[in-house]
Short mmCIF file of C-alpha atoms and ligand atoms in Angstrom, two decimals:
data_model
loop_
_atom_site.label_atom_id
_atom_site.label_comp_id
_atom_site.label_asym_id
_atom_site.label_seq_id
_atom_site.Cartn_x
_atom_site.Cartn_y
_atom_site.Cartn_z
CA MET A 27 34.88 71.15 -29.64
CA MET A 28 33.54 74.41 -30.66
CA GLU A 29 34.97 74.28 -34.29
CA GLY A 30 32.28 71.78 -35.10
CA LEU A 31 29.71 74.65 -34.45
CA ALA A 32 30.73 76.62 -37.65
CA GLY A 33 29.99 75.65 -40.97
CA ARG A 34 26.27 74.95 -40.16
CA ALA A 35 23.07 75.48 -42.25
CA PRO A 36 22.78 79.68 -41.65
CA ARG A 37 19.23 79.18 -40.11
CA LEU A 38 20.75 76.75 -37.48
CA THR A 39 21.49 79.36 -34.73
CA THR A 40 23.83 78.60 -31.89
CA ASP A 41 21.60 80.36 -29.34
CA LEU A 42 19.65 77.93 -27.77
CA THR A 43 16.98 80.18 -26.69
CA ALA A 44 16.45 81.57 -30.32
CA LEU A 45 15.48 77.76 -32.02
CA GLU A 46 11.83 78.32 -31.15
CA ALA A 47 11.59 81.57 -33.04
CA ALA A 48 13.81 80.01 -35.97
CA ALA A 49 11.74 76.88 -36.19
CA GLY A 50 8.76 78.96 -36.24
CA ARG A 51 9.86 80.39 -39.66
CA VAL A 52 10.34 77.22 -41.38
CA MET A 53 8.10 74.39 -39.82
CA ALA A 54 4.46 73.79 -41.14
CA PRO A 55 2.45 76.26 -38.96
CA GLU A 56 0.18 73.44 -37.42
CA ALA A 57 3.24 71.50 -36.42
CA PHE A 58 4.80 74.17 -34.99
CA ALA A 59 1.88 74.84 -32.96
CA TYR A 60 1.74 71.34 -31.84
CA VAL A 61 5.10 71.40 -30.61
CA SER A 62 5.53 74.64 -29.44
CA GLY A 63 1.99 75.02 -27.69
CA THR A 64 1.53 74.99 -24.04
CA ALA A 65 -1.79 74.55 -21.79
CA GLY A 66 -4.59 77.42 -21.14
CA SER A 67 -2.54 80.84 -20.62
CA GLY A 68 0.96 79.54 -20.89
CA ALA A 69 1.52 80.56 -17.38
CA THR A 70 3.32 77.28 -16.80
CA GLY A 71 5.19 77.52 -19.62
CA ARG A 72 6.73 80.75 -18.86
CA ALA A 73 7.12 79.92 -15.23
CA GLY A 74 9.37 77.15 -16.28
CA ARG A 75 11.71 79.58 -18.16
CA ALA A 76 11.20 82.11 -15.41
CA ALA A 77 12.52 80.01 -12.61
CA PHE A 78 15.67 79.27 -14.48
CA GLU A 79 16.35 82.98 -15.28
CA ALA A 80 15.83 84.00 -11.63
CA LEU A 81 18.83 81.76 -10.43
CA ARG A 82 22.35 83.28 -10.94
CA LEU A 83 25.37 81.14 -10.68
CA VAL A 84 28.33 82.70 -9.19
CA PRO A 85 31.68 82.00 -10.93
CA ARG A 86 34.96 81.09 -9.33
CA MET A 87 38.28 81.81 -10.50
CA LEU A 88 41.80 80.37 -11.30
CA ARG A 89 41.01 76.64 -10.21
CA GLY A 90 43.35 75.62 -12.98
CA THR A 91 40.88 73.34 -14.72
CA ARG A 92 41.72 72.68 -18.27
CA ARG A 93 38.84 70.71 -18.97
CA ALA A 94 35.75 70.04 -16.66
CA ASP A 95 34.30 66.65 -16.74
CA THR A 96 30.75 66.84 -17.27
CA SER A 97 30.13 62.95 -17.01
CA VAL A 98 27.65 61.23 -14.69
CA THR A 99 26.73 57.67 -13.62
CA LEU A 100 22.90 56.76 -13.93
CA PHE A 101 21.50 53.60 -13.23
CA GLY A 102 25.15 52.14 -13.43
CA GLN A 103 25.64 53.70 -16.81
CA ARG A 104 28.33 56.25 -17.72
CA LEU A 105 26.59 59.37 -19.66
CA PRO A 106 28.74 61.83 -21.23
CA VAL A 107 26.69 64.68 -19.97
CA PRO A 108 23.72 64.66 -17.34
CA VAL A 109 21.30 64.99 -20.39
CA LEU A 110 18.97 62.54 -22.00
CA LEU A 111 16.51 63.59 -24.92
CA ALA A 112 13.04 63.76 -23.67
CA PRO A 113 10.05 61.78 -24.87
CA LEU A 114 8.47 63.75 -27.37
CA ALA A 115 5.62 62.33 -29.62
CA ALA A 116 4.95 62.33 -33.04
CA GLN A 117 8.39 63.61 -34.38
CA GLN A 118 7.31 63.26 -38.02
CA VAL A 119 5.43 66.41 -37.77
CA ALA A 120 9.09 68.01 -37.46
CA HIS A 121 10.98 65.93 -40.18
CA PRO A 122 9.88 62.91 -42.32
CA GLU A 123 12.55 60.68 -40.72
CA GLY A 124 11.08 61.49 -37.20
CA GLU A 125 12.62 59.52 -34.25
CA SER A 126 14.89 57.59 -36.56
CA ALA A 127 16.68 60.92 -37.42
CA THR A 128 16.79 61.69 -33.69
CA VAL A 129 18.22 58.68 -32.44
CA ARG A 130 21.21 58.85 -34.90
CA ALA A 131 21.96 62.37 -33.80
CA ALA A 132 21.58 61.20 -29.98
CA ALA A 133 24.04 58.14 -30.98
CA ALA A 134 26.52 60.81 -32.64
CA THR A 135 26.67 62.78 -29.37
CA GLY A 136 26.38 60.00 -27.02
CA VAL A 137 23.37 61.29 -25.37
CA PRO A 138 20.62 58.82 -24.69
CA MET A 139 17.24 59.06 -26.30
CA VAL A 140 14.03 58.55 -24.37
CA LEU A 141 11.25 57.22 -27.06
CA SER A 142 7.77 58.07 -26.83
CA THR A 143 4.70 55.75 -26.65
CA PHE A 144 3.55 58.11 -29.24
CA ALA A 145 6.28 58.24 -31.40
CA SER A 146 5.83 57.99 -35.14
CA ARG A 147 8.33 55.20 -35.88
CA THR A 148 7.76 51.95 -33.98
CA LEU A 149 10.60 51.26 -31.07
CA GLU A 150 11.89 48.31 -33.27
CA GLU A 151 12.76 50.56 -35.79
CA VAL A 152 14.62 53.21 -33.66
CA ALA A 153 16.28 50.39 -32.05
CA GLU A 154 17.61 49.52 -35.02
CA ALA A 155 18.41 53.20 -36.04
CA ALA A 156 20.07 53.47 -32.62
CA GLY A 157 22.51 50.63 -33.46
CA GLY A 158 23.35 49.86 -29.98
CA HIS A 159 23.11 53.33 -28.54
CA PRO A 160 21.42 53.77 -25.06
CA ARG A 161 17.62 54.75 -25.35
CA TRP A 162 14.96 54.09 -22.44
CA PHE A 163 11.00 53.73 -23.28
CA GLN A 164 8.29 56.03 -22.18
CA LEU A 165 5.25 54.40 -21.52
CA TYR A 166 1.63 55.69 -21.55
CA LEU A 167 -0.20 52.71 -19.70
CA PRO A 168 -3.09 52.13 -22.00
CA SER A 169 -6.41 51.31 -20.30
CA ASP A 170 -6.28 47.85 -22.37
CA ARG A 171 -3.59 46.44 -19.97
CA ALA A 172 -2.51 43.72 -22.31
CA VAL A 173 -1.41 46.56 -24.99
CA GLY A 174 0.76 47.91 -22.08
CA ALA A 175 2.22 44.47 -21.36
CA SER A 176 2.93 43.98 -24.82
CA LEU A 177 4.67 47.24 -25.30
CA VAL A 178 6.90 46.75 -22.25
CA ARG A 179 7.91 43.20 -23.34
CA ARG A 180 8.80 44.76 -26.93
CA ALA A 181 10.88 47.52 -25.32
CA GLU A 182 12.62 44.64 -23.35
CA ALA A 183 13.06 42.79 -26.71
CA SER A 184 14.52 45.79 -28.52
CA GLY A 185 17.22 46.52 -25.92
CA TYR A 186 15.61 49.52 -24.15
CA GLY A 187 17.28 50.40 -20.77
CA ALA A 188 14.69 51.63 -18.59
CA ILE A 189 10.59 52.47 -18.76
CA VAL A 190 9.62 55.78 -18.03
CA VAL A 191 5.94 56.12 -16.99
CA THR A 192 4.46 59.17 -17.52
CA VAL A 193 1.71 59.96 -14.97
CA ASP A 194 0.82 63.71 -15.49
CA ALA A 195 -1.15 63.25 -18.78
CA THR A 196 -3.93 60.78 -18.07
CA HIS A 197 -6.15 63.68 -19.05
CA LEU A 198 -4.74 65.66 -21.85
CA GLY A 199 -4.32 69.57 -21.01
CA PHE A 200 -6.25 72.27 -22.56
CA ARG A 201 -4.02 73.31 -25.48
CA PRO A 202 -5.39 76.37 -27.31
CA ALA A 203 -2.77 76.37 -30.15
CA GLU A 204 -3.82 72.94 -30.87
CA LEU A 205 -7.58 73.44 -30.25
CA ASP A 206 -7.69 76.67 -32.57
CA SER A 207 -5.67 75.00 -35.36
CA GLY A 208 -8.08 71.96 -35.14
CA TYR A 209 -4.79 69.86 -35.87
CA SER A 210 -3.58 66.95 -33.81
CA PRO A 211 -1.17 64.61 -35.44
CA PHE A 212 -2.82 61.72 -33.86
CA LEU A 213 -6.16 62.09 -35.74
CA ARG A 214 -4.13 61.86 -38.95
CA GLY A 215 -2.37 58.79 -37.54
CA THR A 216 1.17 60.03 -36.90
CA GLY A 217 2.18 59.07 -33.59
CA ILE A 218 0.39 55.70 -33.33
CA ALA A 219 3.01 53.39 -35.20
CA ASN A 220 3.70 51.45 -31.83
CA PHE A 221 -0.07 50.53 -31.61
CA THR A 222 -0.68 49.68 -35.18
CA SER A 223 2.73 47.15 -35.18
CA ASP A 224 1.63 45.69 -31.84
CA PRO A 225 0.04 42.45 -31.93
CA VAL A 226 -2.15 42.75 -29.18
CA PHE A 227 -3.50 45.97 -30.28
CA ARG A 228 -4.44 44.52 -33.78
CA ALA A 229 -5.97 41.54 -32.09
CA GLY A 230 -8.74 44.22 -31.00
CA LEU A 231 -9.50 45.36 -34.28
CA PRO A 232 -11.38 43.40 -36.97
CA ALA A 233 -8.97 41.77 -39.65
CA ASP A 234 -10.49 44.71 -42.46
CA ALA A 235 -9.70 47.76 -40.02
CA ASP A 236 -8.73 50.96 -41.96
CA ALA A 237 -6.70 53.67 -40.61
CA THR A 238 -9.44 55.42 -39.17
CA GLN A 239 -10.46 52.66 -37.05
CA ALA A 240 -7.30 52.09 -35.76
CA VAL A 241 -7.11 55.82 -34.81
CA LEU A 242 -10.38 55.48 -32.94
CA ARG A 243 -9.44 52.59 -31.07
CA TRP A 244 -5.97 54.39 -30.15
CA ALA A 245 -8.02 56.97 -28.80
CA GLN A 246 -10.24 54.92 -26.68
CA ILE A 247 -7.20 52.69 -25.43
CA SER A 248 -4.05 54.74 -25.61
CA THR A 249 -4.27 56.53 -22.23
CA ASP A 250 -6.61 55.74 -18.88
CA PRO A 251 -7.84 58.62 -16.66
CA THR A 252 -8.56 55.93 -13.84
CA LEU A 253 -5.19 54.90 -13.33
CA THR A 254 -4.00 54.70 -9.75
CA TRP A 255 -0.68 54.11 -7.85
CA GLU A 256 -1.62 50.14 -7.79
CA ASP A 257 -1.26 50.14 -11.56
CA LEU A 258 2.21 51.28 -10.98
CA ALA A 259 2.84 48.19 -8.55
CA TRP A 260 1.21 46.00 -11.25
CA LEU A 261 3.76 47.78 -13.86
CA ARG A 262 6.51 46.85 -11.58
CA GLY A 263 5.60 43.37 -11.31
CA LEU A 264 5.98 43.31 -15.32
CA THR A 265 9.69 44.07 -15.52
CA ARG A 266 13.30 44.08 -14.17
CA LEU A 267 14.16 47.30 -15.97
CA PRO A 268 14.53 50.27 -14.09
CA LEU A 269 10.97 52.28 -13.63
CA LEU A 270 11.06 56.03 -13.22
CA VAL A 271 7.72 58.14 -12.99
CA LYS A 272 7.73 61.08 -14.72
CA GLY A 273 5.39 64.15 -14.03
CA ILE A 274 5.93 64.32 -10.52
CA LEU A 275 5.66 68.01 -8.69
CA HIS A 276 4.58 66.99 -4.99
CA PRO A 277 7.26 65.60 -3.04
CA ASP A 278 4.36 63.12 -1.47
CA ASP A 279 3.85 61.66 -4.82
CA ALA A 280 7.61 61.23 -5.25
CA ARG A 281 7.28 58.95 -2.18
CA LEU A 282 4.37 57.26 -3.45
CA ALA A 283 6.21 56.40 -6.48
CA LEU A 284 8.81 54.72 -4.48
CA GLU A 285 6.48 53.02 -2.32
CA HIS A 286 4.90 51.28 -5.31
CA GLY A 287 8.11 50.16 -6.91
CA ALA A 288 9.60 53.16 -8.79
CA ASP A 289 13.19 53.37 -8.99
CA GLY A 290 13.70 56.95 -9.71
CA VAL A 291 11.37 60.14 -10.72
CA VAL A 292 11.17 62.79 -13.18
CA VAL A 293 10.06 66.17 -11.89
CA SER A 294 8.32 67.73 -14.73
CA THR A 295 5.18 70.14 -15.85
CA HIS A 296 5.44 68.42 -19.18
CA GLY A 297 6.62 71.59 -20.78
CA GLY A 298 3.94 73.26 -19.37
CA ARG A 299 1.28 71.37 -21.38
CA GLN A 300 -0.79 70.08 -18.64
CA LEU A 301 -2.21 72.22 -15.61
CA ASP A 302 -1.78 75.45 -16.64
CA GLY A 303 -0.88 77.57 -13.32
CA SER A 304 1.10 74.84 -11.96
CA VAL A 305 3.99 75.39 -9.76
CA SER A 306 7.43 75.00 -12.18
CA ALA A 307 9.33 71.88 -12.00
CA LEU A 308 12.49 73.48 -10.49
CA GLU A 309 10.38 74.93 -7.73
CA SER A 310 9.60 71.34 -6.79
CA LEU A 311 12.93 70.07 -7.44
CA PRO A 312 14.48 70.46 -3.86
CA ALA A 313 11.32 69.14 -1.75
CA VAL A 314 11.00 66.20 -4.21
CA ARG A 315 15.17 65.80 -3.84
CA ALA A 316 14.61 65.84 0.05
CA ALA A 317 11.45 63.75 0.05
CA VAL A 318 13.54 60.73 -1.56
CA GLY A 319 16.89 61.30 -0.09
CA SER A 320 20.25 61.45 -2.21
CA ASP A 321 20.48 57.78 -3.32
CA VAL A 322 17.05 57.68 -5.70
CA PRO A 323 17.85 58.95 -9.14
CA VAL A 324 16.11 62.38 -9.47
CA LEU A 325 15.60 63.53 -13.04
CA MET A 326 13.74 66.90 -14.16
CA ASP A 327 12.71 68.59 -17.48
CA SER A 328 10.45 71.81 -18.33
CA GLY A 329 11.99 74.64 -19.43
CA ILE A 330 15.90 73.73 -19.84
CA ARG A 331 17.52 75.42 -22.73
CA THR A 332 21.09 75.91 -21.81
CA GLY A 333 24.19 74.63 -20.23
CA SER A 334 23.82 76.83 -17.46
CA ASP A 335 20.02 75.57 -17.00
CA VAL A 336 21.58 72.10 -16.93
CA LEU A 337 23.96 73.23 -14.15
CA LYS A 338 21.13 74.99 -12.05
CA ALA A 339 19.09 71.97 -12.09
CA VAL A 340 22.12 69.60 -11.05
CA ALA A 341 22.55 72.40 -8.15
CA LEU A 342 19.17 71.95 -6.87
CA GLY A 343 19.14 68.14 -6.92
CA ALA A 344 18.83 66.76 -10.26
CA ASP A 345 21.03 63.88 -11.14
CA ALA A 346 20.12 64.54 -14.66
CA VAL A 347 17.97 66.52 -16.89
CA LEU A 348 15.66 65.63 -20.29
CA TYR A 349 16.22 67.94 -23.00
CA GLY A 350 12.65 68.65 -24.80
CA ARG A 351 11.82 71.00 -27.36
CA PRO A 352 14.86 72.70 -28.76
CA TYR A 353 15.97 69.25 -30.37
CA VAL A 354 12.90 69.04 -32.21
CA TYR A 355 13.22 72.44 -33.44
CA GLY A 356 16.85 71.30 -34.69
CA LEU A 357 14.96 68.62 -36.29
CA GLY A 358 12.36 70.90 -37.83
CA LEU A 359 15.29 73.11 -39.14
CA ASP A 360 17.66 70.61 -40.57
CA GLY A 361 16.70 66.97 -39.79
CA GLY A 362 19.08 64.64 -38.07
CA ARG A 363 21.98 67.28 -38.60
CA GLY A 364 19.99 70.07 -36.89
CA VAL A 365 19.57 67.56 -33.83
CA GLU A 366 22.93 67.08 -33.56
CA HIS A 367 23.88 70.58 -33.84
CA VAL A 368 21.62 71.43 -31.16
CA LEU A 369 23.17 68.67 -28.77
CA ARG A 370 27.07 69.80 -29.71
CA CYS A 371 25.79 73.34 -28.67
CA LEU A 372 24.19 72.28 -25.47
CA LEU A 373 27.45 69.87 -24.50
CA THR A 374 29.85 72.80 -25.33
CA ASP A 375 27.62 75.41 -23.22
CA LEU A 376 27.59 72.71 -20.49
CA ALA A 377 31.37 72.27 -20.10
CA LEU A 378 32.19 75.87 -20.30
CA ALA A 379 29.48 76.76 -17.83
CA LEU A 380 30.86 74.00 -15.46
CA ALA A 381 34.26 75.35 -15.87
CA LEU A 382 33.45 78.83 -15.47
CA THR A 383 31.50 78.10 -11.99
CA GLY A 384 35.16 76.75 -11.07
CA CYS A 385 34.00 73.08 -10.67
CA ALA A 386 36.07 70.24 -12.13
CA SER A 387 33.33 67.75 -12.52
CA LEU A 388 29.40 67.81 -11.81
CA ALA A 389 30.48 66.12 -8.40
CA ASP A 390 31.36 69.80 -7.34
CA VAL A 391 28.13 71.21 -8.15
CA GLY A 392 25.76 71.86 -5.01
CA PRO A 393 23.78 74.54 -3.88
CA HIS A 394 26.76 76.73 -3.27
CA VAL A 395 27.26 77.55 -7.01
CA LEU A 396 23.87 79.49 -6.54
CA ALA A 397 23.94 83.23 -5.52
CA ASN A 398 22.07 83.44 -2.30
CA GLY A 399 21.94 87.26 -1.75
CA ASP A 400 24.66 86.38 0.79
CA LEU A 401 28.39 86.18 -0.57
CA ARG A 402 30.02 86.70 2.71
C1 FMN B 23 5.37 68.05 -28.86
C2 FMN B 23 5.61 67.37 -27.44
C3 FMN B 23 5.43 66.31 -27.36
C4 FMN B 23 5.26 65.48 -26.23
N1 FMN B 23 5.05 64.19 -25.82
C5 FMN B 23 5.31 63.54 -24.94
C6 FMN B 23 5.15 62.03 -24.81
O1 FMN B 23 4.79 61.47 -25.97
N2 FMN B 23 5.73 61.39 -23.59
C7 FMN B 23 5.97 62.19 -22.38
O2 FMN B 23 6.27 61.72 -21.26
N3 FMN B 23 5.83 63.32 -22.67
C8 FMN B 23 5.97 64.09 -23.65
N4 FMN B 23 6.16 65.53 -23.80
C9 FMN B 23 6.85 66.40 -22.58
C10 FMN B 23 8.29 66.09 -22.76
O3 FMN B 23 8.90 64.82 -22.39
C11 FMN B 23 8.93 67.04 -21.46
O4 FMN B 23 8.40 66.65 -20.42
C12 FMN B 23 8.94 68.68 -22.05
O5 FMN B 23 8.78 68.73 -23.45
C13 FMN B 23 9.58 69.41 -21.36
O6 FMN B 23 9.81 70.94 -21.59
P1 FMN B 23 10.64 71.57 -22.54
O7 FMN B 23 10.36 71.10 -23.90
O8 FMN B 23 10.15 73.07 -22.44
O9 FMN B 23 12.10 71.62 -22.12
C14 FMN B 23 6.11 66.07 -24.87
C15 FMN B 23 6.05 67.67 -25.16
C16 FMN B 23 6.28 68.19 -26.34
C17 FMN B 23 6.41 69.54 -26.39
O1 173 B 24 1.59 65.83 -26.64
C1 173 B 24 1.85 65.53 -25.74
O2 173 B 24 2.44 66.31 -24.81
C2 173 B 24 1.61 64.56 -25.15
O3 173 B 24 2.49 63.95 -24.42
C3 173 B 24 0.60 63.50 -25.46
C4 173 B 24 -0.29 63.22 -24.32
C5 173 B 24 -1.55 62.49 -24.73
C6 173 B 24 -1.74 62.18 -26.09
C7 173 B 24 -1.28 62.74 -26.92
C8 173 B 24 -0.08 63.60 -26.46
#
């Protein structure tokens, strides 16, 4: 497995915590600012990493495991690792092929992709590039509900296996890096492909509408600050696909999500891009797991960089994690090859971390793999 990590482009480090700095040296400055940016003072972004770094795994010896089994089952589907690619918008800012390159790399490594509503390629184009590889669709529920229903129907028709509705960005966070550069991919039309290709969205535009009018209409309807839990129940009635709610940090919100029809939740701070000063996702995870019980899928993201981070999230109750910025840095560094490199590093690192904790499989991972100050 590790042989494949040699012979890469020299700037593609295998240090998953150093990709951001490497990408910062090659990506267009405003694109890098968009991807790496966080809200406000950056406190929640830093807290996301600090929460992982504060936990320690306790290795166990001589358990005779040649190769640890990193696979898991989620919504009846077997995954090689408890990892999916997080929905990150507008990936063309990192590479011209955008999400099409990402999904090919995902397919090469067996890691499912969650495609953003605000992808720079249409969900049909990405489905085609995926060639049958599993993927989910992340939904921002638009204020024009007919457009939302159309997006869900298209995702179903194109074989997306679940809908992940994001609830933590109905108001966009205050993001100094974006504000200072004055740059937003969306204002330049990157990240609105699922709208400009949508018949219901287009029906709301004048027949001769130009690109600027499309962006303005997108800005008006693409998210909805008036959303409530009742809208989740409405969405539940639209589709039989598994429905996950992304952006949960309070256990009561996890309960509300289930009461309104969700099949799973994603504990997340949106990578520290929304409420500055919020609790970290890893801190919230045990309470959310306790609130929903052991049978409901709980995913988490925000701050995961290494294989040990994935193990720590699983130890605290996650069934799987979403992997965020690092793969887009891989995309910026070397296109689809860069994404594949990053994922192979993560898979290798995770398999080794699991074996070094003395666990034969992820089913063996629990709070006992974490140091609690009491090793008696
Ligand atoms: C550039 C960027 C764009 C994002 N776009 C979306 C999006 O369209 N939909 C969504 O649900 N989350 C979006 N997120 C949040 C990610 O899905 C994920 O929660 C976050 O990146 C996890 O943090 P990490 O990257 O630090 O691991 C975005 C994050 C970044 C960095
Ligand atoms: O950039 C983001 O983090 C993102 O998810 C988003 C949310 C709303 C509008 C544009 C982008």
